[in-house]
């Protein structure tokens, strides 16, 4: 069972308290009606499916209930970073250098 | 005293005998024996039959790696366990056990015909043999394979035992209480760390328990052990014996299975049989030691052929000689010590057959001094003996040539092919393995977790090195924990470090087709099978494993992996590290399902949610059904009614007068705040701006993909307050979805979301008499048809309790839903029952609710929809606020495939014969005469018998269904094709007149 750091509670807690919530930084368009079918398809369905560091969302559902973002390596299952929703996408190169 | 027991020797209690039965025959053993040691003390080696060839087999090990001696153990109904290793099952008074995998008796097994036919069962024979004719599969091949497959007999009764489960947090977890593990625990505990030490054996001490001649710090090994264990206890170390670390998971979580009662004569009342521990350790020391490798030669599987180290364990731990005349065959020094120890115990050592040309001179000199013949540079080419080894053929090997044979008579053959570090748990962490050419073993490489590996687990042989390495690991772990630690050196006398060589098969002069040299004893995989697999194109070791089944038995390759790899590597023509090992996976040893399930069985399998009215339903004879985690009243049978009769009565009473229904499980979410209406506009398809406070509306929630996710009636209680209801199963999902949008897409909206599902008890009152029942109980609200029309909501008091009162209907009748604080739910229900008595008020359950809503064509999300149904498909196009600029899913409703013609649409279906009820899920075709596979155009989603209409009714999703209204479709069923007509879904009161009462 993974241990996950909630950036809102500032606590590292067991995975049981959290729920996975899909890829991060997929932003709902301001005006969906202005999107072409292809653009809308990409927003709905096309995901990174990374082998390695992956930007993803988690929810501390059995805690503070907040959604937050994380960078997790899909090969090692190791969290490189968690950060609050709305914060900019961190730079991967500097993250990996820090590891 | 049994023939092979040495008085006074071993860790067993010679004063206490324990009776047990094996295959119906009574035996006695000693307290502290295992089943295997007790049987060996009686000279019984034959303990099982092999899986494929039914060859007679005896124990090869004295530990949990045992592949052969598998037994079924029993202590009464439901307490039967198959595939227990006789080498680890401790004796208890009255233990009943039986051998496995035999047809007939253990000594005369009819299944042994497979052995004579072995050329017919090569590697992969399942894949090759049962291919044709196709018609033989169902009737012949599959039943035969199923009967032959699997080991042991699965118990059929419910397991009456309890299994416990606990969490543990510790600074340092040490796995394995041999010399390295003990030292690691000691050093870390001395430095002040909280330490947990686990070992799968009943007694701690590891290999030292099989080597009492060692001296540590001037003390005999066992005295030193007593002192070390006492010190650990005084330092507060948690010592857990009979506890196996079964898996090593992320971030230093280790699963432990602790066996608590299998060794006890009687089970203390309510004592759990096993306990699963989930341990989170800051540091972990793996001190699992090493596993001895068998040698691979023709006939290496007869009973009486055993690992030399196992013989040493039987001797020193249990005081049992494994035979009177032993031949030792070895490629490693360690077997010499087993030979010397056995010689001292009175076993005649016929010869030590060493595959090496020039073994250590010290050992040869000691053998000479003891009068033991050492045959260097020899191989084994044959063994004889039907149920027990009786002779061994050995030959000198010079320059690759096999010399003249010599026959050695014996009653046991003790082998050692050297030692393999036990790296199973380390492999669970995805730590890399590194091939060490010198020792020809894999050693731990790169670590991925905060762990240390000590002792034989990283290829250090000899007690001096193991103790020192354990101390070092303990000190390192303590330092990492921020403690001050040092490793105390210990003097070791009479140490037995030893070196050896590693082989693939031993050389032989037999025709290759006549060599049966076993690698995986349990699965009967021979060296020839591995070579055949490689010849037939398997190159990856994972493919070789699956093709031959090597390493797939209950021992999971503990005996066979390295030997299999050596031979595969040789056959492929690559170095062993290039071929690589198969992946070790948890659990380390077979673990009961009970231990994994823990408390999650029976009534505590999962949470049961009950409404405030549940107790009334139970007292009034309700039959319940599970709906998500809730248990809901299904129907209320009276006077021996079956379900059909009860539901018919409930339906008719509701339509004729008044029915009462517990709707408390409906999900409820309070949406509040200045931007509540904007939030609702964005979430739901419907427009909410113009919905006045005091009114409610049926809302549809889509996913962003445009498909229906949930629905429910939503009441507006104020300009900034909505009472949202959801489906019973969808409440948590809907709240999660709302929170997601609110927190991450629209954080600027000033809205609060609160789950109130369990705060409100909800009672639905339906039927033409509903208002008459309710009116006397309501204060603060005029509920007349004029003042409180259909789809109204008000805050008032009902039966004296504060209430949110809705006028709505899921039945098509005049209906009210009364929400009161949950603690008053039962009192409200009882007040309504009393008020309704003059009208014959009838409690109804979920089945009647379904019939009534289907009669009206109301959908259930998840039953009539399946995640691919749009509002238009479901006939709910009217619920879409087309003028709204945006809502969740709106853009998708214009996706090309969602506006394409021919989508499945929800329609009504009436069978031609109203007595025939369609099966829900049944497939629908247009032309039943078409060739198979037929084109299926849809399926039945809801189907009930309607007492009101006196016939069956159904809803279905059918391609272009609404345009086909009036057409006849066909539902092919095993009993014949059912004809049905497509209709509208409004079967009853299509104009809704009854709502207007």
PDB file of C-alpha atoms in Angstrom, chain B residues 66-178:
ATOM      1  CA  UNK B  66       9.274 -28.810   0.695  1.00  0.00           C
ATOM      2  CA  UNK B  67       7.954 -29.869  -2.718  1.00  0.00           C
ATOM      3  CA  UNK B  68       7.084 -33.531  -2.078  1.00  0.00           C
ATOM      4  CA  UNK B  69       5.695 -34.285   1.349  1.00  0.00           C
ATOM      5  CA  UNK B  70       2.320 -32.562   0.953  1.00  0.00           C
ATOM      6  CA  UNK B  71      -0.488 -33.796   3.137  1.00  0.00           C
ATOM      7  CA  UNK B  72      -4.076 -32.991   3.929  1.00  0.00           C
ATOM      8  CA  UNK B  73      -4.630 -32.201   7.613  1.00  0.00           C
ATOM      9  CA  UNK B  74      -7.922 -32.293   9.422  1.00  0.00           C
ATOM     10  CA  UNK B  75      -9.348 -31.417  12.808  1.00  0.00           C
ATOM     11  CA  UNK B  76     -13.043 -31.840  12.234  1.00  0.00           C
ATOM     12  CA  UNK B  77     -15.681 -30.521   9.839  1.00  0.00           C
ATOM     13  CA  UNK B  78     -14.559 -27.524   7.818  1.00  0.00           C
ATOM     14  CA  UNK B  79     -11.089 -27.747   9.268  1.00  0.00           C
ATOM     15  CA  UNK B  80      -9.469 -29.678   6.442  1.00  0.00           C
ATOM     16  CA  UNK B  81      -6.435 -28.137   4.789  1.00  0.00           C
ATOM     17  CA  UNK B  82      -4.856 -29.591   1.649  1.00  0.00           C
ATOM     18  CA  UNK B  83      -1.230 -29.217   0.516  1.00  0.00           C
ATOM     19  CA  UNK B  84       0.152 -28.717   4.003  1.00  0.00           C
ATOM     20  CA  UNK B  85       3.855 -29.408   4.049  1.00  0.00           C
ATOM     21  CA  UNK B  86       4.534 -32.327   6.386  1.00  0.00           C
ATOM     22  CA  UNK B  87       7.907 -30.720   7.053  1.00  0.00           C
ATOM     23  CA  UNK B  88       6.377 -27.693   8.778  1.00  0.00           C
ATOM     24  CA  UNK B  89       3.128 -29.069  10.237  1.00  0.00           C
ATOM     25  CA  UNK B  90       3.812 -29.479  13.931  1.00  0.00           C
ATOM     26  CA  UNK B  91       2.392 -32.559  15.597  1.00  0.00           C
ATOM     27  CA  UNK B  92      -0.637 -32.100  17.795  1.00  0.00           C
ATOM     28  CA  UNK B  93      -2.535 -34.718  19.748  1.00  0.00           C
ATOM     29  CA  UNK B  94      -4.964 -36.581  17.482  1.00  0.00           C
ATOM     30  CA  UNK B  95      -3.814 -34.895  14.259  1.00  0.00           C
ATOM     31  CA  UNK B  96      -5.366 -36.647  11.273  1.00  0.00           C
ATOM     32  CA  UNK B  97      -3.461 -36.387   8.028  1.00  0.00           C
ATOM     33  CA  UNK B  98      -3.479 -38.078   4.680  1.00  0.00           C
ATOM     34  CA  UNK B  99      -1.241 -38.314   1.668  1.00  0.00           C
ATOM     35  CA  UNK B 100      -2.327 -36.787  -1.627  1.00  0.00           C
ATOM     36  CA  UNK B 101      -2.369 -37.378  -5.325  1.00  0.00           C
ATOM     37  CA  UNK B 102      -2.851 -41.096  -5.333  1.00  0.00           C
ATOM     38  CA  UNK B 103      -5.416 -43.462  -6.837  1.00  0.00           C
ATOM     39  CA  UNK B 104      -5.571 -46.309  -4.373  1.00  0.00           C
ATOM     40  CA  UNK B 105      -3.017 -46.504  -1.618  1.00  0.00           C
ATOM     41  CA  UNK B 106       0.197 -44.570  -1.267  1.00  0.00           C
ATOM     42  CA  UNK B 107       2.317 -47.680  -1.796  1.00  0.00           C
ATOM     43  CA  UNK B 108       0.230 -48.952  -4.701  1.00  0.00           C
ATOM     44  CA  UNK B 109      -0.953 -46.035  -6.794  1.00  0.00           C
ATOM     45  CA  UNK B 110      -2.918 -46.784  -9.967  1.00  0.00           C
ATOM     46  CA  UNK B 111      -2.012 -43.342 -11.265  1.00  0.00           C
ATOM     47  CA  UNK B 112       1.576 -44.544 -11.494  1.00  0.00           C
ATOM     48  CA  UNK B 113       0.636 -45.864 -14.926  1.00  0.00           C
ATOM     49  CA  UNK B 114       1.420 -42.304 -16.021  1.00  0.00           C
ATOM     50  CA  UNK B 115       5.013 -42.957 -15.026  1.00  0.00           C
ATOM     51  CA  UNK B 116       5.319 -45.953 -17.329  1.00  0.00           C
ATOM     52  CA  UNK B 117       3.763 -43.868 -20.084  1.00  0.00           C
ATOM     53  CA  UNK B 118       6.041 -40.914 -19.473  1.00  0.00           C
ATOM     54  CA  UNK B 119       7.170 -40.625 -23.102  1.00  0.00           C
ATOM     55  CA  UNK B 120       3.553 -39.626 -23.814  1.00  0.00           C
ATOM     56  CA  UNK B 121       3.690 -36.734 -21.358  1.00  0.00           C
ATOM     57  CA  UNK B 122       6.475 -34.445 -22.534  1.00  0.00           C
ATOM     58  CA  UNK B 123       6.678 -30.764 -21.671  1.00  0.00           C
ATOM     59  CA  UNK B 124       3.710 -28.900 -23.055  1.00  0.00           C
ATOM     60  CA  UNK B 125       1.724 -32.092 -23.526  1.00  0.00           C
ATOM     61  CA  UNK B 126      -1.460 -30.272 -22.555  1.00  0.00           C
ATOM     62  CA  UNK B 127      -0.960 -27.945 -25.496  1.00  0.00           C
ATOM     63  CA  UNK B 128      -0.092 -30.700 -27.921  1.00  0.00           C
ATOM     64  CA  UNK B 129      -2.329 -33.556 -26.980  1.00  0.00           C
ATOM     65  CA  UNK B 130      -5.779 -32.208 -26.424  1.00  0.00           C
ATOM     66  CA  UNK B 131      -6.136 -30.312 -29.674  1.00  0.00           C
ATOM     67  CA  UNK B 132      -8.430 -32.631 -31.592  1.00  0.00           C
ATOM     68  CA  UNK B 133     -10.987 -33.838 -32.275  1.00  0.00           C
ATOM     69  CA  UNK B 134     -12.759 -30.742 -31.096  1.00  0.00           C
ATOM     70  CA  UNK B 135     -15.840 -32.659 -29.984  1.00  0.00           C
ATOM     71  CA  UNK B 136     -13.773 -34.621 -27.445  1.00  0.00           C
ATOM     72  CA  UNK B 137     -13.088 -31.485 -25.451  1.00  0.00           C
ATOM     73  CA  UNK B 138     -16.311 -31.120 -23.427  1.00  0.00           C
ATOM     74  CA  UNK B 139     -17.012 -34.763 -22.787  1.00  0.00           C
ATOM     75  CA  UNK B 140     -13.574 -36.299 -22.419  1.00  0.00           C
ATOM     76  CA  UNK B 141     -10.544 -34.061 -22.209  1.00  0.00           C
ATOM     77  CA  UNK B 142     -11.823 -31.394 -19.908  1.00  0.00           C
ATOM     78  CA  UNK B 143     -13.354 -33.694 -17.269  1.00  0.00           C
ATOM     79  CA  UNK B 144     -10.232 -35.862 -17.227  1.00  0.00           C
ATOM     80  CA  UNK B 145      -7.892 -32.907 -16.999  1.00  0.00           C
ATOM     81  CA  UNK B 146      -9.975 -31.270 -14.307  1.00  0.00           C
ATOM     82  CA  UNK B 147      -9.920 -34.428 -12.209  1.00  0.00           C
ATOM     83  CA  UNK B 148      -6.193 -34.864 -12.634  1.00  0.00           C
ATOM     84  CA  UNK B 149      -5.309 -31.216 -12.238  1.00  0.00           C
ATOM     85  CA  UNK B 150      -4.725 -29.481  -8.965  1.00  0.00           C
ATOM     86  CA  UNK B 151      -3.070 -30.734  -5.855  1.00  0.00           C
ATOM     87  CA  UNK B 152      -4.931 -32.009  -2.864  1.00  0.00           C
ATOM     88  CA  UNK B 153      -8.629 -31.943  -2.264  1.00  0.00           C
ATOM     89  CA  UNK B 154     -10.411 -28.647  -1.716  1.00  0.00           C
ATOM     90  CA  UNK B 155     -12.484 -28.580   1.457  1.00  0.00           C
ATOM     91  CA  UNK B 156     -16.216 -28.306   0.788  1.00  0.00           C
ATOM     92  CA  UNK B 157     -17.524 -27.172   4.173  1.00  0.00           C
ATOM     93  CA  UNK B 158     -17.490 -23.622   5.480  1.00  0.00           C
ATOM     94  CA  UNK B 159     -14.364 -22.883   7.483  1.00  0.00           C
ATOM     95  CA  UNK B 160     -15.523 -22.378  11.100  1.00  0.00           C
ATOM     96  CA  UNK B 161     -12.230 -20.802  12.154  1.00  0.00           C
ATOM     97  CA  UNK B 162     -11.683 -17.129  12.836  1.00  0.00           C
ATOM     98  CA  UNK B 163      -8.914 -15.187  11.149  1.00  0.00           C
ATOM     99  CA  UNK B 164      -7.604 -11.942  12.572  1.00  0.00           C
ATOM    100  CA  UNK B 165      -5.985  -8.932  11.021  1.00  0.00           C
ATOM    101  CA  UNK B 166      -3.802  -6.179  12.496  1.00  0.00           C
ATOM    102  CA  UNK B 167      -1.580  -3.281  11.603  1.00  0.00           C
ATOM    103  CA  UNK B 168       1.833  -2.722  13.118  1.00  0.00           C
ATOM    104  CA  UNK B 169       4.223   0.200  12.919  1.00  0.00           C
ATOM    105  CA  UNK B 170       7.812  -0.469  13.832  1.00  0.00           C
ATOM    106  CA  UNK B 171      11.224   1.182  13.445  1.00  0.00           C
ATOM    107  CA  UNK B 172      12.871  -1.982  12.202  1.00  0.00           C
ATOM    108  CA  UNK B 173      11.439  -5.242  10.954  1.00  0.00           C
ATOM    109  CA  UNK B 174      13.875  -8.141  10.811  1.00  0.00           C
ATOM    110  CA  UNK B 175      12.764 -11.093   8.696  1.00  0.00           C
ATOM    111  CA  UNK B 176      14.424 -14.337   9.731  1.00  0.00           C
ATOM    112  CA  UNK B 177      15.758 -15.161  13.190  1.00  0.00           C
ATOM    113  CA  UNK B 178      18.877 -17.051  12.189  1.00  0.00           C
TER     114      UNK B 178
END
